[in-house]
Amino acid sequence: MPTWSRRSPPGWSWPMAEKKMVDVFSDVERETAMTANPAGYAVTELGAEDERIVTLAADMSNTVAEFIAKFPERYIECGIAETNSVSLAAGLASAGLIPYIYSMSPFGMLKTCEQWRTDVDYNHLPVRLVGRLSGLAMGYFGTSHYAVEDIAIARTMNNTVVLSPGDAASCVSLMRSTASLEVPVYIRIAEAVSRVYDEAPDYEFGKWPRLRTGSDVTLIGHGMGLGLCAAAAEALYEHDSIEADVFDAAYLRPYDETALLASAAKTGHVLTVEEHSVAGGLGSLVAEAIARAGLSVRLGQVALPDKDLEVGVPADLYEYYGLTPSNVAAKARSLVRR
Amino acid sequence: MPADITLERGRALTEAELLRRADWVRLQTIDLIAQAGLGHYSSTFSCAELVATLYYHALRLRPAEPNWPDRDRFLLGKGHVATGLWPVLADLGYYPHDWLKQFGKVGSPLNDHPNMKLAHGIDFSSGSLGHNLSVGAGMALAARLTGRDYRTFVLTGDGELQEGQVWEAAMAASHYKLGNLVAIIDANGFSGAGPTSQAMNIEPLAKRFEAFGWTVREIDGHHAPVLLRTFDELPDPASEEPVAIIARTRKGHGVEFMEKQPQAWHLGLLNAEQYADVVAEISARMELANG
């Protein structure tokens, strides 16, 4: 019979991770309510202006705590039942309300994809699905908690606007500018974003703001990919005199095909950067648009491979999969010099 | 019909008229299916009396103003029986009778499953089983939030109750005290592939709904006096328990050979001889009811 001891063997110690999971939730940038939880902050502001706005969450009430405090009667807790939350919201919207559903990304667009398509998208209802903790944000919780296929799914929906803000200010601005849309909206929230904008841009429907102008390479990112593009562009200019056109692809559906094709034709090199699978996301839509237009362009993708992913704290995973400014710069360099 | 004409709840409908209306739904269904070339007979027939009771007696409607905010909602969870609904909505004036001639054709607003974007009178699209009780709960909740007294009715099949989402909705409806929500279960005992009890047992239905906090009425879904009384005696929409009407029905009811082989007529097409027999059988009964 083996004997089990609660004590560790002598001389044994726990290998402490250098970067802890908790870092994801306590980024130094997040000093205000807005930067800590921009999607929760924005809906509270919008809710004060439009009483048709209601929020729903499936065991995610903490993310709309401020809204609940101000408008308790307009919050609908759904328990751990995401599919019900989406169809329920469709019913609310059909009766004239504007529901914002807050869910963890893997259990939002992924688990409820069919409810979203059939009840919300096909019926053109103004429901908003806000997916927090997208991509690899839930790190070592395991691959069940990853959401790296959600954009691929969302952008095949016929009537859904797909948004992926690149930082907190852009999130608030995007939510504000889409609040009155009479169509479904999916808002994918990345947690590991860095500050890109000092002031939030005014987003025009379906347009990609340009962060920087150059003629050597086109860098396009959404979510955390936007900050990576901005940082890489800076480094490319400083160290290699490579000048990059940089676009904020916050709108993934519809997307800015005009800006994309004009820039691609100009630079001849296009690199997309995203915390999403290589299959079906920004990289795919850019490749499709360029192929359709018949442009002869070198394409590169910094994204997650479409195979079983590793598990670990997000910061380590980003390093492992090359979602870093230095890797984006290296990819851009090799694309240009190939 | 002027927009402000309201068909009120509980309007006059004799037992004989109810049954004749249900048979009329069956005849119309047979013709629509003949035109389209394939359709769901027996599951439409099991709920014909339910549909007749709702549209000619129980629902508060304004056909000339299909989006009237205070209308009672009706959601066809078992969307595959829309064939039985199209003639009723045309009859009430939601759209011209001519539309029926386009049923099943490319570009027609009327399909085998209902689409709220295409046909007036459809309060919500359906076709994917298990969704509409959630949607209905959302509508009922919206009534609470906006201070309206409309009722929301959701007709589901019994096989549909195998979908897990139904029970998420059942949980939410009692949690939010939605006495303005009425689920009607067309318990005909069959799903597409065979008896519901063999595929995945869903009984005891009454106990299950009661356990989820619902008020339950278990009735004979073809018996006119019981149907009229059940809908007349629904609790006030302001009450706090959602209501489940478990209607025990026969799949294929009203056509003898379909009652005997309900599964074979879940999806099919009558040949000319069968068509004539079925029309004769139903017409004879309607004439008898006419006295």
Tab-separated table of C-alpha atoms in Angstrom, chain A residues 54 73-78 80-84 87-88 90-92 94-95 97 114-115 118-119 122-125, chain B residues 71 73 115-117 123-125 128 131-132 134-139 141-142 145-146 150 165 168-169 172 175-176:
chain	number	residue	atom	x	y	z
A	54	VAL	CA	-30.435	45.725	-21.566
A	73	GLU	CA	-33.941	46.151	-13.632
A	74	ARG	CA	-32.299	46.087	-17.050
A	75	TYR	CA	-29.859	43.297	-16.303
A	76	ILE	CA	-30.868	39.701	-17.040
A	77	GLU	CA	-28.732	37.043	-15.419
A	78	CYS	CA	-28.825	33.871	-17.484
A	80	ILE	CA	-24.469	29.110	-16.989
A	81	ALA	CA	-26.662	28.705	-20.049
A	82	GLU	CA	-25.153	30.543	-22.991
A	83	THR	CA	-27.376	29.094	-25.697
A	84	ASN	CA	-30.476	30.215	-23.825
A	87	SER	CA	-32.136	33.005	-28.075
A	88	LEU	CA	-33.624	34.891	-25.116
A	90	ALA	CA	-33.356	37.486	-29.780
A	91	GLY	CA	-36.806	37.464	-28.175
A	92	LEU	CA	-36.035	40.671	-26.289
A	94	SER	CA	-37.848	41.307	-31.431
A	95	ALA	CA	-39.906	43.200	-28.848
A	97	LEU	CA	-35.084	46.132	-26.799
A	114	GLU	CA	-26.197	28.110	-34.304
A	115	GLN	CA	-28.462	30.105	-31.994
A	118	THR	CA	-30.710	31.121	-36.702
A	119	ASP	CA	-32.280	33.411	-34.123
A	122	TYR	CA	-31.096	35.401	-40.018
A	123	ASN	CA	-33.706	37.618	-38.380
A	124	HIS	CA	-31.566	40.787	-38.568
A	125	LEU	CA	-32.053	41.515	-34.867
B	71	ARG	CA	-50.533	41.584	-29.769
B	73	ARG	CA	-47.285	36.309	-29.643
B	115	ASN	CA	-39.552	33.066	-41.558
B	116	MET	CA	-40.517	36.232	-39.668
B	117	LYS	CA	-38.704	38.415	-42.193
B	123	ASP	CA	-43.744	36.476	-34.611
B	124	PHE	CA	-40.495	34.544	-34.831
B	125	SER	CA	-38.709	32.315	-37.298
B	128	SER	CA	-34.171	24.637	-35.460
B	131	HIS	CA	-34.868	27.521	-29.675
B	132	ASN	CA	-38.315	29.024	-29.500
B	134	SER	CA	-35.973	30.618	-25.102
B	135	VAL	CA	-37.052	33.240	-27.617
B	136	GLY	CA	-40.561	33.229	-26.152
B	137	ALA	CA	-39.142	33.696	-22.670
B	138	GLY	CA	-37.283	36.716	-24.054
B	139	MET	CA	-40.535	38.145	-25.445
B	141	LEU	CA	-39.521	39.160	-20.267
B	142	ALA	CA	-39.668	42.111	-22.667
B	145	LEU	CA	-39.717	45.265	-18.863
B	146	THR	CA	-41.934	47.432	-21.068
B	150	TYR	CA	-49.488	40.495	-24.012
B	165	GLN	CA	-31.973	24.345	-24.458
B	168	GLU	CA	-32.538	26.146	-19.906
B	169	ALA	CA	-35.530	28.190	-21.042
B	172	ALA	CA	-35.273	30.933	-16.851
B	175	HIS	CA	-36.847	32.166	-12.353
B	176	TYR	CA	-38.182	35.353	-13.933
